[in-house]
Amino acid sequence: MSSDPPPYAWLEDPTRPLGPVGVRTTVVLGAVLGGVGLFSLAYAVFGGPDAKVARSVAGFAFVVIGAVVVRMGVARRAWRRRHPGVDPLEAAAAAGGDVGDAFGGDSRVASVGRWVLVVVCAAVTLVMVLALRRAVTGETPTGAGAMVVIVLLGAFSALVGVAALVAGSRRR
């Protein structure tokens, strides 16, 4: 079993605030995030000249994040099919895996992954701040609902980026 440890076993942890995350939930959430990104990319292409770069950057970031989350779900489903009836959390613990941390262990790959996440989140946050500035100053006609979406997307990406930074600083 140790030669084939379960991927993303931390998602199986029942002590998480909302409990374990199902495979289907992971795939659906990734598909939704990717869909938001594709919509943003399509809007960048067909939505007129204003904020094309901002929509493209945000769309690309969401497509990448969505693809990664879908891949996480697909990998978990494949492992479960290879090991029917085996508890992924127990198998990960037996294999010496890091089962309680979404931001990975002390490996170089985990460290690089955290920094990539921080950079992507910073880019999305910057794009949202610039989009909000343009909306507030009237450079781009924007409704109140769109401003709320801009603020929420920027706040969410900033929160995730800060969480990744904090997780990385705890490991030094």
PDB file of C-alpha atoms in Angstrom:
ATOM      1  CA  MET A   1       0.000   0.000   0.000  1.00  0.00           C
ATOM      2  CA  SER A   2       2.867   2.398   0.734  1.00  0.00           C
ATOM      3  CA  SER A   3       3.948   2.311  -2.916  1.00  0.00           C
ATOM      4  CA  ASP A   4       0.531   3.713  -3.851  1.00  0.00           C
ATOM      5  CA  PRO A   5      -0.513   6.183  -1.133  1.00  0.00           C
ATOM      6  CA  PRO A   6      -3.892   7.886  -1.519  1.00  0.00           C
ATOM      7  CA  PRO A   7      -3.705  11.363  -3.044  1.00  0.00           C
ATOM      8  CA  TYR A   8      -5.069  14.380  -1.163  1.00  0.00           C
ATOM      9  CA  ALA A   9      -5.908  12.330   1.922  1.00  0.00           C
ATOM     10  CA  TRP A  10      -6.400  15.517   3.946  1.00  0.00           C
ATOM     11  CA  LEU A  11      -9.751  15.910   2.167  1.00  0.00           C
ATOM     12  CA  GLU A  12     -10.914  12.710   3.919  1.00  0.00           C
ATOM     13  CA  ASP A  13     -10.290  14.083   7.425  1.00  0.00           C
ATOM     14  CA  PRO A  14     -13.534  14.045   9.457  1.00  0.00           C
ATOM     15  CA  THR A  15     -12.149  16.679  11.857  1.00  0.00           C
ATOM     16  CA  ARG A  16     -12.231  19.341   9.118  1.00  0.00           C
ATOM     17  CA  PRO A  17     -14.670  22.170   9.951  1.00  0.00           C
ATOM     18  CA  LEU A  18     -17.242  20.944   7.402  1.00  0.00           C
ATOM     19  CA  GLY A  19     -16.257  17.268   7.544  1.00  0.00           C
ATOM     20  CA  PRO A  20     -14.689  15.184   4.788  1.00  0.00           C
ATOM     21  CA  VAL A  21     -14.980  16.417   1.221  1.00  0.00           C
ATOM     22  CA  GLY A  22     -16.436  13.916  -1.225  1.00  0.00           C
ATOM     23  CA  VAL A  23     -14.901  13.026  -4.565  1.00  0.00           C
ATOM     24  CA  ARG A  24     -17.968  14.207  -6.469  1.00  0.00           C
ATOM     25  CA  THR A  25     -17.930  17.513  -4.571  1.00  0.00           C
ATOM     26  CA  THR A  26     -14.287  18.030  -5.541  1.00  0.00           C
ATOM     27  CA  VAL A  27     -14.950  17.350  -9.222  1.00  0.00           C
ATOM     28  CA  VAL A  28     -18.077  19.535  -9.324  1.00  0.00           C
ATOM     29  CA  LEU A  29     -16.385  22.426  -7.513  1.00  0.00           C
ATOM     30  CA  GLY A  30     -13.426  22.240  -9.897  1.00  0.00           C
ATOM     31  CA  ALA A  31     -15.775  22.196 -12.887  1.00  0.00           C
ATOM     32  CA  VAL A  32     -17.648  25.243 -11.559  1.00  0.00           C
ATOM     33  CA  LEU A  33     -14.405  27.159 -10.998  1.00  0.00           C
ATOM     34  CA  GLY A  34     -13.195  26.199 -14.474  1.00  0.00           C
ATOM     35  CA  GLY A  35     -16.554  27.258 -15.917  1.00  0.00           C
ATOM     36  CA  VAL A  36     -16.274  30.659 -14.250  1.00  0.00           C
ATOM     37  CA  GLY A  37     -12.816  30.982 -15.782  1.00  0.00           C
ATOM     38  CA  LEU A  38     -14.041  30.003 -19.245  1.00  0.00           C
ATOM     39  CA  PHE A  39     -16.885  32.507 -18.964  1.00  0.00           C
ATOM     40  CA  SER A  40     -14.379  35.196 -18.017  1.00  0.00           C
ATOM     41  CA  LEU A  41     -12.142  34.277 -20.962  1.00  0.00           C
ATOM     42  CA  ALA A  42     -15.096  34.326 -23.344  1.00  0.00           C
ATOM     43  CA  TYR A  43     -16.173  37.686 -21.954  1.00  0.00           C
ATOM     44  CA  ALA A  44     -12.626  38.968 -22.466  1.00  0.00           C
ATOM     45  CA  VAL A  45     -12.768  37.957 -26.122  1.00  0.00           C
ATOM     46  CA  PHE A  46     -16.339  39.004 -26.938  1.00  0.00           C
ATOM     47  CA  GLY A  47     -17.114  41.614 -24.265  1.00  0.00           C
ATOM     48  CA  GLY A  48     -15.575  44.681 -25.755  1.00  0.00           C
ATOM     49  CA  PRO A  49     -12.270  46.474 -25.332  1.00  0.00           C
ATOM     50  CA  ASP A  50     -12.568  47.487 -21.663  1.00  0.00           C
ATOM     51  CA  ALA A  51     -10.552  45.438 -19.181  1.00  0.00           C
ATOM     52  CA  LYS A  52      -9.661  42.687 -21.665  1.00  0.00           C
ATOM     53  CA  VAL A  53      -6.387  41.902 -19.911  1.00  0.00           C
ATOM     54  CA  ALA A  54      -7.988  41.830 -16.475  1.00  0.00           C
ATOM     55  CA  ARG A  55     -10.728  39.465 -17.609  1.00  0.00           C
ATOM     56  CA  SER A  56      -8.193  37.278 -19.400  1.00  0.00           C
ATOM     57  CA  VAL A  57      -5.858  37.009 -16.396  1.00  0.00           C
ATOM     58  CA  ALA A  58      -8.670  36.281 -13.971  1.00  0.00           C
ATOM     59  CA  GLY A  59     -10.242  33.803 -16.388  1.00  0.00           C
ATOM     60  CA  PHE A  60      -6.963  31.991 -16.957  1.00  0.00           C
ATOM     61  CA  ALA A  61      -6.333  31.782 -13.197  1.00  0.00           C
ATOM     62  CA  PHE A  62      -9.781  30.316 -12.544  1.00  0.00           C
ATOM     63  CA  VAL A  63      -9.428  27.807 -15.395  1.00  0.00           C
ATOM     64  CA  VAL A  64      -6.091  26.624 -13.956  1.00  0.00           C
ATOM     65  CA  ILE A  65      -7.455  26.403 -10.413  1.00  0.00           C
ATOM     66  CA  GLY A  66     -10.551  24.567 -11.635  1.00  0.00           C
ATOM     67  CA  ALA A  67      -8.451  22.104 -13.631  1.00  0.00           C
ATOM     68  CA  VAL A  68      -6.268  21.390 -10.605  1.00  0.00           C
ATOM     69  CA  VAL A  69      -9.298  20.785  -8.377  1.00  0.00           C
ATOM     70  CA  VAL A  70     -10.906  18.483 -10.974  1.00  0.00           C
ATOM     71  CA  ARG A  71      -7.598  16.601 -11.232  1.00  0.00           C
ATOM     72  CA  MET A  72      -7.608  16.185  -7.458  1.00  0.00           C
ATOM     73  CA  GLY A  73     -11.051  14.584  -7.594  1.00  0.00           C
ATOM     74  CA  VAL A  74     -10.161  12.341 -10.531  1.00  0.00           C
ATOM     75  CA  ALA A  75      -6.985  11.152  -8.777  1.00  0.00           C
ATOM     76  CA  ARG A  76      -8.936  10.379  -5.604  1.00  0.00           C
ATOM     77  CA  ARG A  77     -11.576   8.465  -7.588  1.00  0.00           C
ATOM     78  CA  ALA A  78      -8.898   6.459  -9.441  1.00  0.00           C
ATOM     79  CA  TRP A  79      -7.171   5.520  -6.167  1.00  0.00           C
ATOM     80  CA  ARG A  80     -10.468   4.368  -4.659  1.00  0.00           C
ATOM     81  CA  ARG A  81     -11.135   2.193  -7.706  1.00  0.00           C
ATOM     82  CA  ARG A  82      -7.681   0.623  -7.419  1.00  0.00           C
ATOM     83  CA  HIS A  83      -8.197  -0.015  -3.679  1.00  0.00           C
ATOM     84  CA  PRO A  84     -11.878  -0.834  -3.096  1.00  0.00           C
ATOM     85  CA  GLY A  85     -12.901  -0.962   0.564  1.00  0.00           C
ATOM     86  CA  VAL A  86      -9.693   0.640   1.857  1.00  0.00           C
ATOM     87  CA  ASP A  87     -10.057   3.764   3.995  1.00  0.00           C
ATOM     88  CA  PRO A  88      -7.929   6.469   2.324  1.00  0.00           C
ATOM     89  CA  LEU A  89      -7.217   8.288   5.601  1.00  0.00           C
ATOM     90  CA  GLU A  90      -5.933   5.134   7.316  1.00  0.00           C
ATOM     91  CA  ALA A  91      -3.908   4.154   4.229  1.00  0.00           C
ATOM     92  CA  ALA A  92      -2.310   7.607   4.090  1.00  0.00           C
ATOM     93  CA  ALA A  93      -1.428   7.497   7.788  1.00  0.00           C
ATOM     94  CA  ALA A  94       0.052   3.998   7.362  1.00  0.00           C
ATOM     95  CA  ALA A  95       2.110   5.237   4.391  1.00  0.00           C
ATOM     96  CA  GLY A  96       3.419   8.174   6.451  1.00  0.00           C
ATOM     97  CA  GLY A  97       1.488  10.741   4.433  1.00  0.00           C
ATOM     98  CA  ASP A  98       0.623  14.255   5.553  1.00  0.00           C
ATOM     99  CA  VAL A  99      -3.072  13.770   6.187  1.00  0.00           C
ATOM    100  CA  GLY A 100      -4.008  16.947   7.993  1.00  0.00           C
ATOM    101  CA  ASP A 101      -2.745  19.838   5.906  1.00  0.00           C
ATOM    102  CA  ALA A 102      -4.164  21.237   2.689  1.00  0.00           C
ATOM    103  CA  PHE A 103      -0.895  23.046   1.961  1.00  0.00           C
ATOM    104  CA  GLY A 104       1.290  19.939   1.896  1.00  0.00           C
ATOM    105  CA  GLY A 105       4.345  18.918   3.854  1.00  0.00           C
ATOM    106  CA  ASP A 106       7.907  20.133   4.028  1.00  0.00           C
ATOM    107  CA  SER A 107       8.935  18.830   0.614  1.00  0.00           C
ATOM    108  CA  ARG A 108      10.294  21.087  -2.120  1.00  0.00           C
ATOM    109  CA  VAL A 109       7.283  20.271  -4.326  1.00  0.00           C
ATOM    110  CA  ALA A 110       4.878  21.398  -1.578  1.00  0.00           C
ATOM    111  CA  SER A 111       6.889  24.574  -1.050  1.00  0.00           C
ATOM    112  CA  VAL A 112       6.881  25.414  -4.771  1.00  0.00           C
ATOM    113  CA  GLY A 113       3.158  24.649  -4.939  1.00  0.00           C
ATOM    114  CA  ARG A 114       2.443  27.031  -2.062  1.00  0.00           C
ATOM    115  CA  TRP A 115       4.427  29.807  -3.755  1.00  0.00           C
ATOM    116  CA  VAL A 116       2.658  29.238  -7.068  1.00  0.00           C
ATOM    117  CA  LEU A 117      -0.643  29.485  -5.201  1.00  0.00           C
ATOM    118  CA  VAL A 118       0.471  32.729  -3.532  1.00  0.00           C
ATOM    119  CA  VAL A 119       1.509  34.257  -6.879  1.00  0.00           C
ATOM    120  CA  VAL A 120      -1.744  33.252  -8.609  1.00  0.00           C
ATOM    121  CA  CYS A 121      -3.822  34.590  -5.714  1.00  0.00           C
ATOM    122  CA  ALA A 122      -1.850  37.845  -5.684  1.00  0.00           C
ATOM    123  CA  ALA A 123      -2.394  38.259  -9.434  1.00  0.00           C
ATOM    124  CA  VAL A 124      -6.147  37.654  -9.142  1.00  0.00           C
ATOM    125  CA  THR A 125      -6.381  40.027  -6.166  1.00  0.00           C
ATOM    126  CA  LEU A 126      -4.476  42.724  -8.057  1.00  0.00           C
ATOM    127  CA  VAL A 127      -6.714  42.326 -11.096  1.00  0.00           C
ATOM    128  CA  MET A 128      -9.816  42.595  -8.901  1.00  0.00           C
ATOM    129  CA  VAL A 129      -8.477  45.719  -7.149  1.00  0.00           C
ATOM    130  CA  LEU A 130      -7.772  47.338 -10.513  1.00  0.00           C
ATOM    131  CA  ALA A 131     -11.189  46.316 -11.827  1.00  0.00           C
ATOM    132  CA  LEU A 132     -12.858  47.759  -8.735  1.00  0.00           C
ATOM    133  CA  ARG A 133     -10.924  51.021  -9.110  1.00  0.00           C
ATOM    134  CA  ARG A 134     -12.066  51.318 -12.722  1.00  0.00           C
ATOM    135  CA  ALA A 135     -15.649  50.557 -11.710  1.00  0.00           C
ATOM    136  CA  VAL A 136     -15.704  53.061  -8.841  1.00  0.00           C
ATOM    137  CA  THR A 137     -14.128  55.884 -10.864  1.00  0.00           C
ATOM    138  CA  GLY A 138     -16.556  55.311 -13.716  1.00  0.00           C
ATOM    139  CA  GLU A 139     -13.911  54.341 -16.291  1.00  0.00           C
ATOM    140  CA  THR A 140     -15.853  51.135 -16.841  1.00  0.00           C
ATOM    141  CA  PRO A 141     -19.634  51.218 -16.431  1.00  0.00           C
ATOM    142  CA  THR A 142     -20.325  48.623 -13.758  1.00  0.00           C
ATOM    143  CA  GLY A 143     -23.457  47.775 -11.814  1.00  0.00           C
ATOM    144  CA  ALA A 144     -23.606  47.234  -8.067  1.00  0.00           C
ATOM    145  CA  GLY A 145     -23.920  43.463  -8.489  1.00  0.00           C
ATOM    146  CA  ALA A 146     -20.749  43.314 -10.554  1.00  0.00           C
ATOM    147  CA  MET A 147     -18.918  45.349  -7.924  1.00  0.00           C
ATOM    148  CA  VAL A 148     -19.992  42.862  -5.258  1.00  0.00           C
ATOM    149  CA  VAL A 149     -18.669  39.979  -7.383  1.00  0.00           C
ATOM    150  CA  ILE A 150     -15.372  41.826  -7.929  1.00  0.00           C
ATOM    151  CA  VAL A 151     -14.978  42.414  -4.184  1.00  0.00           C
ATOM    152  CA  LEU A 152     -15.852  38.810  -3.302  1.00  0.00           C
ATOM    153  CA  LEU A 153     -13.453  37.319  -5.869  1.00  0.00           C
ATOM    154  CA  GLY A 154     -10.661  39.624  -4.739  1.00  0.00           C
ATOM    155  CA  ALA A 155     -11.288  38.931  -1.060  1.00  0.00           C
ATOM    156  CA  PHE A 156     -11.444  35.167  -1.589  1.00  0.00           C
ATOM    157  CA  SER A 157      -8.205  35.046  -3.561  1.00  0.00           C
ATOM    158  CA  ALA A 158      -6.483  37.300  -1.007  1.00  0.00           C
ATOM    159  CA  LEU A 159      -7.657  35.064   1.845  1.00  0.00           C
ATOM    160  CA  VAL A 160      -6.365  31.909   0.148  1.00  0.00           C
ATOM    161  CA  GLY A 161      -3.045  33.578  -0.669  1.00  0.00           C
ATOM    162  CA  VAL A 162      -2.548  34.736   2.908  1.00  0.00           C
ATOM    163  CA  ALA A 163      -3.443  31.262   4.210  1.00  0.00           C
ATOM    164  CA  ALA A 164      -0.794  29.743   1.918  1.00  0.00           C
ATOM    165  CA  LEU A 165       1.780  32.276   3.115  1.00  0.00           C
ATOM    166  CA  VAL A 166       0.988  31.542   6.757  1.00  0.00           C
ATOM    167  CA  ALA A 167       1.168  27.784   6.141  1.00  0.00           C
ATOM    168  CA  GLY A 168       4.558  28.189   4.485  1.00  0.00           C
ATOM    169  CA  SER A 169       5.951  30.422   7.222  1.00  0.00           C
ATOM    170  CA  ARG A 170       4.974  27.860   9.907  1.00  0.00           C
ATOM    171  CA  ARG A 171       7.238  25.308   8.234  1.00  0.00           C
ATOM    172  CA  ARG A 172      10.474  27.283   8.508  1.00  0.00           C
TER     173      ARG A 172
END
